[in-house]
Structure formats: structure tokens, C-alpha cells
GROMACS .gro file of C-alpha atoms in nm:
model
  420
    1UNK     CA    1  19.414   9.650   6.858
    2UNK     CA    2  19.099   9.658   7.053
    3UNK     CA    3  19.067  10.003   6.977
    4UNK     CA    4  19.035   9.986   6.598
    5UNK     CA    5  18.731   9.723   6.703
    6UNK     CA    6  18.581  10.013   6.892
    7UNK     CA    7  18.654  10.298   6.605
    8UNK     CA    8  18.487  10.029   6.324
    9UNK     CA    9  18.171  10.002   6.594
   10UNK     CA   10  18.118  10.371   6.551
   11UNK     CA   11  18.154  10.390   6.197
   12UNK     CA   12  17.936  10.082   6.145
   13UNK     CA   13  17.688  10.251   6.357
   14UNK     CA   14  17.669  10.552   6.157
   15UNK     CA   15  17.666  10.405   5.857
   16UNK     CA   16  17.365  10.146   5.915
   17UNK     CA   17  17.159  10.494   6.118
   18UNK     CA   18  17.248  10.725   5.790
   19UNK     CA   19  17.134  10.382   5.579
   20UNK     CA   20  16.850  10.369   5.761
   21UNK     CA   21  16.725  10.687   5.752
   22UNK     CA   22  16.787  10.653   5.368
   23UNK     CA   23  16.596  10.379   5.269
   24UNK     CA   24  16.329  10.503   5.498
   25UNK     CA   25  16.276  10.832   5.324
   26UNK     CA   26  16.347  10.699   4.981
   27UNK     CA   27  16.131  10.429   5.028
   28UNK     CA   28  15.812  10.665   5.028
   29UNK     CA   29  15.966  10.943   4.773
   30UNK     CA   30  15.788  10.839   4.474
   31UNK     CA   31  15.399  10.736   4.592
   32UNK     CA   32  15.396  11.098   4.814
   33UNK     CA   33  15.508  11.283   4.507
   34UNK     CA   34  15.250  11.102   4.318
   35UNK     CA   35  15.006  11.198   4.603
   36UNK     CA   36  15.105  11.552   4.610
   37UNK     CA   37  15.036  11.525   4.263
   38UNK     CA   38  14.712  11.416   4.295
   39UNK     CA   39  14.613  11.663   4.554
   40UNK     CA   40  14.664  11.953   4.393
   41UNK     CA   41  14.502  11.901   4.095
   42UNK     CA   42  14.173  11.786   4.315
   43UNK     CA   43  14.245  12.158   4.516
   44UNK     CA   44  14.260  12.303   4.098
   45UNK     CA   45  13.903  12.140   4.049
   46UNK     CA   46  13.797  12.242   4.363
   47UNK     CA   47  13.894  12.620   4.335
   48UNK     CA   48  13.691  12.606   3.993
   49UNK     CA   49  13.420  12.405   4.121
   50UNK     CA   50  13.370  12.670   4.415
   51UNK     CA   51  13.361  12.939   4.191
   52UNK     CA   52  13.083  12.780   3.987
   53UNK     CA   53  12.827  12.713   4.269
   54UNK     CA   54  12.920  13.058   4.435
   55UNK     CA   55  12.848  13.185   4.104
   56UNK     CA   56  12.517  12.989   4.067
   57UNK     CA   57  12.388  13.057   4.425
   58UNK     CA   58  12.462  13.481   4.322
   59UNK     CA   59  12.226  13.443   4.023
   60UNK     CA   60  11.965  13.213   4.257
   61UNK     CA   61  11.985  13.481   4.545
   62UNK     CA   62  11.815  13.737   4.389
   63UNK     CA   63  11.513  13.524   4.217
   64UNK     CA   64  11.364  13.321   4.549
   65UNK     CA   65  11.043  13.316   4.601
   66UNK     CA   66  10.730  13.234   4.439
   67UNK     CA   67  10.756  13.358   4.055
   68UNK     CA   68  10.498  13.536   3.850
   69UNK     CA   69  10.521  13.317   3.614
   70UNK     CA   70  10.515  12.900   3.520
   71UNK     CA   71  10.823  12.985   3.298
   72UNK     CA   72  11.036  13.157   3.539
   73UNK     CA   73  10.901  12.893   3.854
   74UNK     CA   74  11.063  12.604   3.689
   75UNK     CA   75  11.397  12.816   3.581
   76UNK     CA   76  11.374  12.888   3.913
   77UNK     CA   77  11.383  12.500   4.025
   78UNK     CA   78  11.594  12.422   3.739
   79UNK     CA   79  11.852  12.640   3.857
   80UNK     CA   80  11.857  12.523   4.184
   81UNK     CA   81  11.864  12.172   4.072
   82UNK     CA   82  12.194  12.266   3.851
   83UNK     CA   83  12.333  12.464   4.200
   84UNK     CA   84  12.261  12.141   4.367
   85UNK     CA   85  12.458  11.875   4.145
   86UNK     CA   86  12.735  12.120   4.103
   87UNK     CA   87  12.728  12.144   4.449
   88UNK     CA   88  12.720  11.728   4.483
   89UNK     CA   89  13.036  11.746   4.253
   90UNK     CA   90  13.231  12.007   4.509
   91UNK     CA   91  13.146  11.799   4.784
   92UNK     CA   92  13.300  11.463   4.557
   93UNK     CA   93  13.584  11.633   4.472
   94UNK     CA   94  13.697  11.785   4.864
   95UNK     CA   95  13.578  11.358   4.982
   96UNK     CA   96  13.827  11.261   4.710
   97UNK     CA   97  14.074  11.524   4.857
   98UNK     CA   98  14.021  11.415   5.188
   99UNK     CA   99  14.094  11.043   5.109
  100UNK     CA  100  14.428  11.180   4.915
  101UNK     CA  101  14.521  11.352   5.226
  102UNK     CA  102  14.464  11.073   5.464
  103UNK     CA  103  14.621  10.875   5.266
  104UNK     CA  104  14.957  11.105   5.241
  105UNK     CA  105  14.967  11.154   5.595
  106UNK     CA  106  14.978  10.776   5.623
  107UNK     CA  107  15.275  10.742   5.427
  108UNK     CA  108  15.425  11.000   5.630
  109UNK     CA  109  15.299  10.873   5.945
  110UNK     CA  110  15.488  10.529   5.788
  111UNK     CA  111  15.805  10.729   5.733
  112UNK     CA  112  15.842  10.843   6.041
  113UNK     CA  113  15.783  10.532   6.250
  114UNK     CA  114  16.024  10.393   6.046
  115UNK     CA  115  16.266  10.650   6.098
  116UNK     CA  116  16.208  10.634   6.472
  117UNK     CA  117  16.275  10.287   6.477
  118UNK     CA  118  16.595  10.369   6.328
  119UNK     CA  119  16.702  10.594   6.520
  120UNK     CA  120  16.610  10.429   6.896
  121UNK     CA  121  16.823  10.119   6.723
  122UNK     CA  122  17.082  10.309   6.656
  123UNK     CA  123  17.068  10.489   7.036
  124UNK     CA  124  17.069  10.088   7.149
  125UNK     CA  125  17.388  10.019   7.012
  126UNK     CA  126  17.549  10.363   7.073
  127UNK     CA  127  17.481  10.300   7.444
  128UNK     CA  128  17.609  10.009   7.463
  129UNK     CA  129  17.944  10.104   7.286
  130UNK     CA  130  17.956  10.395   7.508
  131UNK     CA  131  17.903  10.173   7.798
  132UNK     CA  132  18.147   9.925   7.731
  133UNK     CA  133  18.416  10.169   7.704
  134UNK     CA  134  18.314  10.361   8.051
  135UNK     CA  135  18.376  10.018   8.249
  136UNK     CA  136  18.702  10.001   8.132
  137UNK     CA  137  18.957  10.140   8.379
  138UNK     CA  138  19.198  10.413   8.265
  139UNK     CA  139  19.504  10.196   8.247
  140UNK     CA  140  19.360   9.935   8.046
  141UNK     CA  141  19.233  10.183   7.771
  142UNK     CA  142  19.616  10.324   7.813
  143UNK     CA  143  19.795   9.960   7.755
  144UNK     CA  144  19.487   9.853   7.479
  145UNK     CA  145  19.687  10.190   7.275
  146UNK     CA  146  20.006  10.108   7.042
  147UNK     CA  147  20.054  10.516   7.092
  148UNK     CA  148  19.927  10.811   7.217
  149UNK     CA  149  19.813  10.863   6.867
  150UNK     CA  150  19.549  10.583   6.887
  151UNK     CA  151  19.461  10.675   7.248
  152UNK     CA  152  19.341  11.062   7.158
  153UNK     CA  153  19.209  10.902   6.851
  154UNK     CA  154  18.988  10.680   7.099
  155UNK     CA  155  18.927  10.943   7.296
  156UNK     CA  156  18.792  11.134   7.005
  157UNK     CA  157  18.576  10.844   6.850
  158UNK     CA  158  18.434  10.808   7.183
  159UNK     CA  159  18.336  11.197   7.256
  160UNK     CA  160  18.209  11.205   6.878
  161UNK     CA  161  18.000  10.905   6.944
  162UNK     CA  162  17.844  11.056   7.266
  163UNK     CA  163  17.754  11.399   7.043
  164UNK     CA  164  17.592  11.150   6.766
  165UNK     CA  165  17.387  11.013   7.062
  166UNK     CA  166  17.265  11.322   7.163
  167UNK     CA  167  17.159  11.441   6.807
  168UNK     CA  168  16.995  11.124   6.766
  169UNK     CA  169  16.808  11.191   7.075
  170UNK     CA  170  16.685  11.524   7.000
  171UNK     CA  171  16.618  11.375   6.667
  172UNK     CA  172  16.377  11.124   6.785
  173UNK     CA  173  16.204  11.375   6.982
  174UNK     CA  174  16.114  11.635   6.709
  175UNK     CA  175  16.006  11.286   6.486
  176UNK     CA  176  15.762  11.228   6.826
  177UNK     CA  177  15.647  11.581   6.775
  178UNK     CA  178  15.631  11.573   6.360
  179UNK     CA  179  15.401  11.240   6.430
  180UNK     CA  180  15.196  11.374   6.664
  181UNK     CA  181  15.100  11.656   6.434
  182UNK     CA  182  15.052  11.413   6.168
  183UNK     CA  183  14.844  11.195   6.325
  184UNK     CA  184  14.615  11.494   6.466
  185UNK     CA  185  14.608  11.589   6.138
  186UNK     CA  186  14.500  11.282   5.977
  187UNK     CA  187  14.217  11.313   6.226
  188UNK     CA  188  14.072  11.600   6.109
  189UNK     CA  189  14.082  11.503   5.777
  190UNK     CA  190  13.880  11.207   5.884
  191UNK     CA  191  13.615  11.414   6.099
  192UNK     CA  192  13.625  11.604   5.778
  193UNK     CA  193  13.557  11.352   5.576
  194UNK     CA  194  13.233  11.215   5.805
  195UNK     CA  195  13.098  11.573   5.786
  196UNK     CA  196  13.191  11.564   5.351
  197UNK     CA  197  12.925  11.249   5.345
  198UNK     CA  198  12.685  11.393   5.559
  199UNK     CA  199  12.660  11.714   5.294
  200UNK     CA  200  12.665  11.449   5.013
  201UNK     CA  201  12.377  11.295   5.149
  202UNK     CA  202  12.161  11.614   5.216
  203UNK     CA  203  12.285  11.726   4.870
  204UNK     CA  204  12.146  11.414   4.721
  205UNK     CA  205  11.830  11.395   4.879
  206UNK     CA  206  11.769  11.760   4.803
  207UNK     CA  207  11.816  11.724   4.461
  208UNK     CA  208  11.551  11.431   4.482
  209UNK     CA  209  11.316  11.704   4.649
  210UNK     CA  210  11.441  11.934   4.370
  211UNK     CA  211  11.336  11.727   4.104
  212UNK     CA  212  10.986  11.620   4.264
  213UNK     CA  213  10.852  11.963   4.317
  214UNK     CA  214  10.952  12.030   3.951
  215UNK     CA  215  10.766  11.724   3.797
  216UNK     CA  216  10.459  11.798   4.076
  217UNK     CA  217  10.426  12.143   3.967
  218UNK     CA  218  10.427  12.023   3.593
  219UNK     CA  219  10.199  11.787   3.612
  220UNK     CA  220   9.962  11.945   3.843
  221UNK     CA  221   9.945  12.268   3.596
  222UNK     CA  222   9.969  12.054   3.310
  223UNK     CA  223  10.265  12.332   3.228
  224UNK     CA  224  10.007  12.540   3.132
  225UNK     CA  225  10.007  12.960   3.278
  226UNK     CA  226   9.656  12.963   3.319
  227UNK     CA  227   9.652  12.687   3.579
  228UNK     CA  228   9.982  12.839   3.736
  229UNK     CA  229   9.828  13.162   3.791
  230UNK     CA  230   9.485  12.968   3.967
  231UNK     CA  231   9.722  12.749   4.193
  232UNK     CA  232   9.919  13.062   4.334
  233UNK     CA  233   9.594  13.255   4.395
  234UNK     CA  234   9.465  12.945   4.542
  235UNK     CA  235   9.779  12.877   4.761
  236UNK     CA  236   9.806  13.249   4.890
  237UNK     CA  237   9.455  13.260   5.028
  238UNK     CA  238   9.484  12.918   5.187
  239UNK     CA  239   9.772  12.994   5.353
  240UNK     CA  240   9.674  13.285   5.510
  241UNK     CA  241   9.405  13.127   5.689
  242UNK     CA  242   9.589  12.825   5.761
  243UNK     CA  243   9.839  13.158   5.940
  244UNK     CA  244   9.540  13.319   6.118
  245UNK     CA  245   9.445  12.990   6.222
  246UNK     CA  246   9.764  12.931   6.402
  247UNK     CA  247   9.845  13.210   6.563
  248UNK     CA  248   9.512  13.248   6.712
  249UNK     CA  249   9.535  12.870   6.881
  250UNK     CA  250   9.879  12.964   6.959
  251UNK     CA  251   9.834  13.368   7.042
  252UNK     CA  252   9.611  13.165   7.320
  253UNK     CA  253   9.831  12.887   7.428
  254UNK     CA  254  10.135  13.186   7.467
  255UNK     CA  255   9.938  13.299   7.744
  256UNK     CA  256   9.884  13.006   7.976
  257UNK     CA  257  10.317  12.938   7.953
  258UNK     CA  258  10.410  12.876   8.322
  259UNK     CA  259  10.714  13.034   8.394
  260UNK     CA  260  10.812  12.801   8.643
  261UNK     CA  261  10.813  12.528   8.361
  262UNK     CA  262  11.031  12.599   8.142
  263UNK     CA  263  11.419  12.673   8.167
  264UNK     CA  264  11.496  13.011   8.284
  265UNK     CA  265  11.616  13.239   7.973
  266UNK     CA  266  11.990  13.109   7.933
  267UNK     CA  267  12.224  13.166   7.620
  268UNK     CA  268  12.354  12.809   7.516
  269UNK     CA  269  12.139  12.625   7.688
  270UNK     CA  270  12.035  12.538   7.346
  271UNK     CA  271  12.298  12.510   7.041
  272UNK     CA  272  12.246  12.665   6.746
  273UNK     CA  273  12.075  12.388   6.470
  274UNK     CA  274  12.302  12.564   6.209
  275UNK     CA  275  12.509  12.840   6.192
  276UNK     CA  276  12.391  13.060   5.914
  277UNK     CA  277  12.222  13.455   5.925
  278UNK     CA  278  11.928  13.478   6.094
  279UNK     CA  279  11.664  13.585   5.829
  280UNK     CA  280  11.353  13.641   6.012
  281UNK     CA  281  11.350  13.713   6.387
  282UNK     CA  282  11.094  13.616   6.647
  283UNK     CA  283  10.732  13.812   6.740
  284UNK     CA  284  10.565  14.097   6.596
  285UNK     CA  285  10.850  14.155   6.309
  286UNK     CA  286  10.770  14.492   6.159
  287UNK     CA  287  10.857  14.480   5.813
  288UNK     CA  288  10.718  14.493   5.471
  289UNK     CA  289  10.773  14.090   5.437
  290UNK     CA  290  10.623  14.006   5.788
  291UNK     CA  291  10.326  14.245   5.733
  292UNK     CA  292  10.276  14.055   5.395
  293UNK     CA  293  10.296  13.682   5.481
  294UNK     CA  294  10.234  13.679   5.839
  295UNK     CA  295   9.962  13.726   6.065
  296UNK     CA  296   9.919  14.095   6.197
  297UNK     CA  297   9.993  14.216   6.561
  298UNK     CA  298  10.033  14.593   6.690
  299UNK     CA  299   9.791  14.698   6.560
  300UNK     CA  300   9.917  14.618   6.184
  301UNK     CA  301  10.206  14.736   6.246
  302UNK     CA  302  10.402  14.389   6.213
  303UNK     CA  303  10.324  14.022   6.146
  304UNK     CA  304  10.309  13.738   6.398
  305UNK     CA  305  10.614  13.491   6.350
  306UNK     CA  306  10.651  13.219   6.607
  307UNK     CA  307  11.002  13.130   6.592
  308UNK     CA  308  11.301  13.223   6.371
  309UNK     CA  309  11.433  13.171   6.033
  310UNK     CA  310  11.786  13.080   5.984
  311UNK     CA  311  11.920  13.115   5.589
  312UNK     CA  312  12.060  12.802   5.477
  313UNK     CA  313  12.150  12.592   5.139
  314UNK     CA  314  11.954  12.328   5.014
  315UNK     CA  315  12.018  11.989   5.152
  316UNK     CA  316  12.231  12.149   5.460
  317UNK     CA  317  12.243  11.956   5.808
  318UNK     CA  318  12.055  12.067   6.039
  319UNK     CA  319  12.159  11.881   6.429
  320UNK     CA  320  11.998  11.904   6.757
  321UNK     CA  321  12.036  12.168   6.958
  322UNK     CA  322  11.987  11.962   7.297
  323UNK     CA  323  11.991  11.582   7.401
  324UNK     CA  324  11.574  11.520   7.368
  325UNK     CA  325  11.319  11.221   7.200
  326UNK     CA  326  11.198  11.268   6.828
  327UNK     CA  327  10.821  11.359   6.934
  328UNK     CA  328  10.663  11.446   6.611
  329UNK     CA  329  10.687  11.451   6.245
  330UNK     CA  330  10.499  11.542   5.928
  331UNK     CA  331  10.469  11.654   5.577
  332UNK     CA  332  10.259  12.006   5.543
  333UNK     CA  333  10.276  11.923   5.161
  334UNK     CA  334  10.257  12.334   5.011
  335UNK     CA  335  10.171  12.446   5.327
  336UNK     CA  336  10.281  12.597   5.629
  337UNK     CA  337  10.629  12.436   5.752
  338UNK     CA  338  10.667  12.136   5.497
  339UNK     CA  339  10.838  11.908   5.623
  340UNK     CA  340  10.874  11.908   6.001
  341UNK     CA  341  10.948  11.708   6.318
  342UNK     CA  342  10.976  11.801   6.689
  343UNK     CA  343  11.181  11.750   6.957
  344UNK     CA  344  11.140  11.643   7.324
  345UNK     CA  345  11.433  11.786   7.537
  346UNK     CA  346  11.258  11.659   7.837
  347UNK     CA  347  11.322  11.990   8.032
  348UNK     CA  348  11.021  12.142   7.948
  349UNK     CA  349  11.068  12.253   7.598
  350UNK     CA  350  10.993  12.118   7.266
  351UNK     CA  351  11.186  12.222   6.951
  352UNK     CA  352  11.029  12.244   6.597
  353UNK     CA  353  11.214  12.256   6.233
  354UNK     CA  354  11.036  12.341   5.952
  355UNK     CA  355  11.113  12.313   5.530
  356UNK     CA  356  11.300  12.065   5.579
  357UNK     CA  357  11.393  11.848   5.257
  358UNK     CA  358  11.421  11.490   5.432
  359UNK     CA  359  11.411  11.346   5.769
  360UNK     CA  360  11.712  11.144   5.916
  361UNK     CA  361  11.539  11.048   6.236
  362UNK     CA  362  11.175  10.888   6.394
  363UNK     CA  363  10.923  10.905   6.593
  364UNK     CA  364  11.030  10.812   6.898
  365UNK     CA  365  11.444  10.818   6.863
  366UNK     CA  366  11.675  10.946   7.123
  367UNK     CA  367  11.860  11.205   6.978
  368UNK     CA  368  12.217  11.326   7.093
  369UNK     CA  369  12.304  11.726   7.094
  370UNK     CA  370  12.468  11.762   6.761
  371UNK     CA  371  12.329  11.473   6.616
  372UNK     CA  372  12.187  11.535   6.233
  373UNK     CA  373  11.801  11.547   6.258
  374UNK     CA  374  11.772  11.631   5.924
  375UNK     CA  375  11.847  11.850   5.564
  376UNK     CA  376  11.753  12.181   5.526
  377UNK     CA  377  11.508  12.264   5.238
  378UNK     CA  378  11.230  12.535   5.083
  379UNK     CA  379  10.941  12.252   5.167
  380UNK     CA  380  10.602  12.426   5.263
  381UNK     CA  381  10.688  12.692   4.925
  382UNK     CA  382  10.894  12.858   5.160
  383UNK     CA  383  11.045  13.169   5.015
  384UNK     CA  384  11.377  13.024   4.929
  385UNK     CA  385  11.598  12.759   5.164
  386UNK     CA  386  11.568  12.836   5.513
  387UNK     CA  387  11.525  12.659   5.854
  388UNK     CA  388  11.215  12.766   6.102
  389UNK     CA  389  11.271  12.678   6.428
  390UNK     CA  390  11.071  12.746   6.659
  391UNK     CA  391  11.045  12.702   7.084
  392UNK     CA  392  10.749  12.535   7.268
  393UNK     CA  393  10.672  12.518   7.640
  394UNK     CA  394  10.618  12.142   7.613
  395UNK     CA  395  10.344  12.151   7.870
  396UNK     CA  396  10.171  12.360   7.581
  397UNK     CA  397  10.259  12.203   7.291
  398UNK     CA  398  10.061  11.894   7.101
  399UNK     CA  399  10.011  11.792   6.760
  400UNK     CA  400   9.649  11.840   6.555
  401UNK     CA  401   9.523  11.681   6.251
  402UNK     CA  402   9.438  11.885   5.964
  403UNK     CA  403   9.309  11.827   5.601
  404UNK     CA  404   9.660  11.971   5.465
  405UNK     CA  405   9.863  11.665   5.736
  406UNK     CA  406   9.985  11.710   6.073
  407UNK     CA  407  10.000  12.037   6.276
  408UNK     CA  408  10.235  12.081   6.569
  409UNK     CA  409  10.048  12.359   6.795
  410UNK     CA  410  10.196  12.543   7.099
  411UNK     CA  411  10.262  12.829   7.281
  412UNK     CA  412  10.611  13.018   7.204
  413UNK     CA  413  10.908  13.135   7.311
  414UNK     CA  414  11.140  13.323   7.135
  415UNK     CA  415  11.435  13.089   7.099
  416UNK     CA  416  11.718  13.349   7.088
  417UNK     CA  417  11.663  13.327   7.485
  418UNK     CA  418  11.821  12.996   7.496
  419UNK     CA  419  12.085  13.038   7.216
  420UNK     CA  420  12.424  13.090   7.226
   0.00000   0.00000   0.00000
């Protein structure tokens, strides 16, 4: 009768590996559903959320700049402040996705642990059925049989048990592979989720900046036109001198660069500080903006700019392109480049970012490549959001004093040598 001991094994074995699987999957049915749930009406809010800003940053686009009028200044500014906590609200809603989704792929990550830990039990037992039954010699599985029926029906428990163990191996092999994917996945959501409260952050603090320059501006033309109309005229011809002053210390410093130190021209030898369209380019730029604002070169023919302007939104990260040393940092108020700081890369060039709307480094901080230096902003009354950045030869380069804050002088390169 040993043999009916040996076909009640099997089935016991099935039954507690189908059990198993069961409870295991059961067990998380209702809080995933929930999750799912969840998800997709953050995705809903999300879709309509992105449609908003996009919406708000189409009607923006077209209005940058300084305005002709007090009136249409702060609708400017008011507009962007209403871009900006819309934009704060996306960026809650895809953190609160990302938790959901970490979250779900935990439960499933759960799930299938547990199911893998059902199925290597079962694989345990199976093996040792099977292997009790090999050790028995052929005789003695003959004379354990009342008949022949309950010997092929042996022999058929046994061959069925051996296919179970192989399904239950390739089983627990694609539930390696479905965790691996899950847990990769969970990652990214996660290094999602770091760079989601980063752009909170810079969203934040440019809406602070935002909301200064609005109650600044109000208060300094005691909302009236007349003194509107005196401060532009007064910040236009102050700002080109403060131009011509600069390039002609720097037009100066430009020539005494020694090739031999600085880095050799080499694309990525400096990563980009954001990846966004490159507005203004580097050097005599001959069009009817850089004949405008900047200094003039060739004859008139273009305007001076000493590094490049890449577009950006309000409150975007900007990192460092290079492993360096925070070397500089100031606040231009209305003039200039803002909000600035410089970096060391200790290779013989220096690295400058302008408009920004905060700082998230010092003086005097190692800084990783890739590391957030900063938020993008309009600082300076830049023309709309933007990041300058500009490349010294660092055996050029220092940092002046002037009645309007700190000025970081040196002579040039273009940077697009040394981007990727």
C-alpha cells in the first residue's frame, strides 16, 4: 500500500503549491486594484494639469521681455507667477504618482517573493519524493504493487510529478525575471522621484523670486506709469555701459588667454548645465537682438556676447558641468547676470551662470559633475528665463567690486568647444 502513500504525496504537493500560489495572489488583489485606482486618476490630473501650464507657457512665450507698459509688466509677472504654481501642482501630482507607483511595485515585488517561496518549497518536497522513489530497486516497487494496475499508475504519478517539477522550475525562473524588472523599475521611480523634489524646490523658490520682483517693482514705481517709464529709460542706459564696460576689460583679457592653459577644444569635456535650445550663441552674434542689447563688434555688424544662452523654465535645475570648487557668487540686482556664481574646475577653466533665481551651493563647496548648483531664473531683467553660461581661462578670470554688487571678469571662450 506504499504506493497510495506516494500517489497522496503528489497530490498533497500540488494542492498546498496551487494553495499557495492562491493565497499569495489573492492576498494582494484588493490594495493593487485600489492602487491602480489611484494611479490613474493622478495620470487624469496630470494629463489636465500638463495641458494647463503648456497652455500658460504658449500665452507667456510670446510676451517676454521688458513691457511698454507698468500694466502689462506686472501681467507679465503675474502670469508667470500663475505658470509657476500650476506648474508646483504638476510636479505634486507626478511626486504623488511616483509614491503610488513605488508603492504598487512593492506589493508586487511582495507577491512575487511570496510566490517564489512557494514554489522553491514545493521543488523541496517534489525532490525529495522523486528521490525516494529512484533509490528504490525495481523489484521492490514491483512487490510494493497489489497489480500491474497500481504499478503503471505509480509509474504515471511519478513521471507527472517530474513534469510538475520542471514547470515549477521554469516557473521560478520567469518570477526571478518578473522581479528583477520590478525592482529596476521601482528604481526609477525612485530616481524619479529625487529629480520630482528637486523641480519642486526650484519651482518654489522661483515663485518666491516671482513674487519679490512683483512687490519691488510696485513699490519702487509706487504703481504709477510715469515712474515705470523713468526706471526703464534709466535701466537701458545703465546697462549699456555697465555692457561696454565689460567687454572692453574682457575684449582685453581675451587676448592674453594662453593656449597652453587651458584644455584643448574637446566636446564633453564639459556636460551640458541643462539641456534646453540654445538661444543666443557665443561672439560677435549678428542679429537684430545682439546688435540691440549687446556691445558692437565687426564693425556694427553684430554684438559682443561672452558666452551662451540656453532657454529654460523658471525655477529649472541647473548642475555642474565638471567636478570643480564654488569660487564666486553674487547678486547683480537689475543688472547684468543677476544672480550668479562661478565655478573652479581646477583644469584651467572657470564656469559662470547667470539669472539664476536661487543658489543651492557656497563659496567655497566642492561640487560633483551633475550636482544641482542652482535654479534657473530671468534675474538681471533678463529677457525672459534663460541660463548664461559662460567659459573663463581661470588664469584670466577674477572677481571686481562694483556699485551695482559683484562682477566676475575674464577672458572667454566659447563654451560649445568643450560641450557635448
Amino acid at each position: 500500500m506504499r504506493n497510495h502513500s506516494f500517489q497522496i504525496a503528489v497530490i498533497f504537493l500540488i494542492f498546498i503549491s496551487l494553495i499557495s500560489v492562491f493565497f499569495a495572489a489573492s492576498g494582494q488583489a484588493g490594495p493593487l486594484e485600489d492602487l491602480q485606482k489611484q494611479i490613474q486618476d493622478r495620470q487624469a490630473q496630470i494629463k489636465q494639469l500638463e495641458e494647463r501650464v503648456a497652455n500658460l507657457r504658449d500665452a507667456i512665450k510670446n510676451n517676454q521681455g521688458q513691457q511698454s507698459t507698468l500694466k502689462k509688466q506686472i501681467t507679465l509677472l503675474d502670469s508667470q507667477i500663475n505658470q509657476l504654481e500650476f506648474e508646483i501642482k504638476l510636479t505634486r501630482a507626478k511626486i504623488s504618482e511616483a509614491c503610488l507607483e513605488i508603492e504598487s511595485l512593492n506589493n508586487e515585488i511582495q507577491n512575487k517573493e511570496s510566490e517564489i517561496d512557494a514554489n522553491r518549497n514545493y521543488l523541496v518536497n517534489a525532490v525529495r519524493a522523486i528521490n525516494e522513489y529512484d533509490q528504490k530497486a525495481p523489484l521492490e516497487i514491483v512487490l510494493e504493487n497489489d497489480n500491474f494496475s497500481d504499478l503503471f499508475n505509480q509509474l504515471e504519478y511519478t513521471e507527472n510529478l517530474q513534469e510538475s517539477v520542471q514547470e515549477k522550475l521554469n516557473n521560478l525562473k520567469t518570477l526571478k525575471t518578473q522581479l528583477s524588472a520590478a525592482a529596476e523599475r521601482q528604481n526609477t521611480y525612485k530616481n524619479n522621484l529625487e529629480s520630482l523634489d528637486e523641480q519642486l524646490t526650484g519651482k518654489n523658490l522661483a515663485l518666491n523670486s516671482q513674487e519679490a520682483n512683483k512687490q519691488n517693482l510696485l513699490i519702487t514705481t509706487k504703481n504709477q506709469e510715469k515712474k515705470y517709464q523713468s526706471l526703464v529709460q534709466d535701466l537701458q542706459a545703465r546697462r549699456q555701459e555697465i555692457e561696454k564696460e565689460i567687454y572692453l576689460l574682457e575684449d582685453k583679457l581675451r587676448m592674453t588667454i594662453d593656449p597652453n592653459s587651458v584644455p584643448p577644444a574637446r566636446k564633453g569635456l564639459l556636460a551640458w548645465p541643462l539641456i534646453d535650445t540654445i538661444s543666443q550663441g557665443y561672439g560677435c552674434v549678428e542679429n537684430t537682438f545682439a546688435i540691440r542689447t549687446y556691445p558692437s563688434c565687426n564693425s556694427g555688424r553684430g554684438g559682443f556676447h561672452n558666452g551662451i544662452d540656453i532657454s529654460s523654465s523658471l525655477g529649472q535645475p541647473i548642475r555642474a558641468p565638471d567636478d570643480g570648487i564654488v569660487s564666486g557668487e553674487g547678486n547683480n540686482g537689475q543688472y547684468v547676470y543677476g544672480k550668479w556664481l562661478t565655478i573652479n574646475h581646477q583644469n584651467g577653466l572657470t564656469t559662470l551662470y547667470g539669472h539664476l533665481s536661487a543658489f543651492k551651493v557656497g563659496v567655497g563647496q566642492k561640487i560633483s559633475r551633475g550636482e544641482i548648483i542652482g535654479y534657473a531664473g530671468n534675474t538681471g531683467n533678463s529677457t525672459g528665463p534663460h541660463l548664461h553660461f559662460t567659459v573663463y581661462a581661470t588664469d584670466t578670470f577674477h572677481i571686481e567690486s562694483r556699485w551695482y554688487g559683484l562682477l566676475p571678469i575674464g577672458g572667454s571662450i566659447n563654451p560649445l568647444n568643450y560641450l557635448d
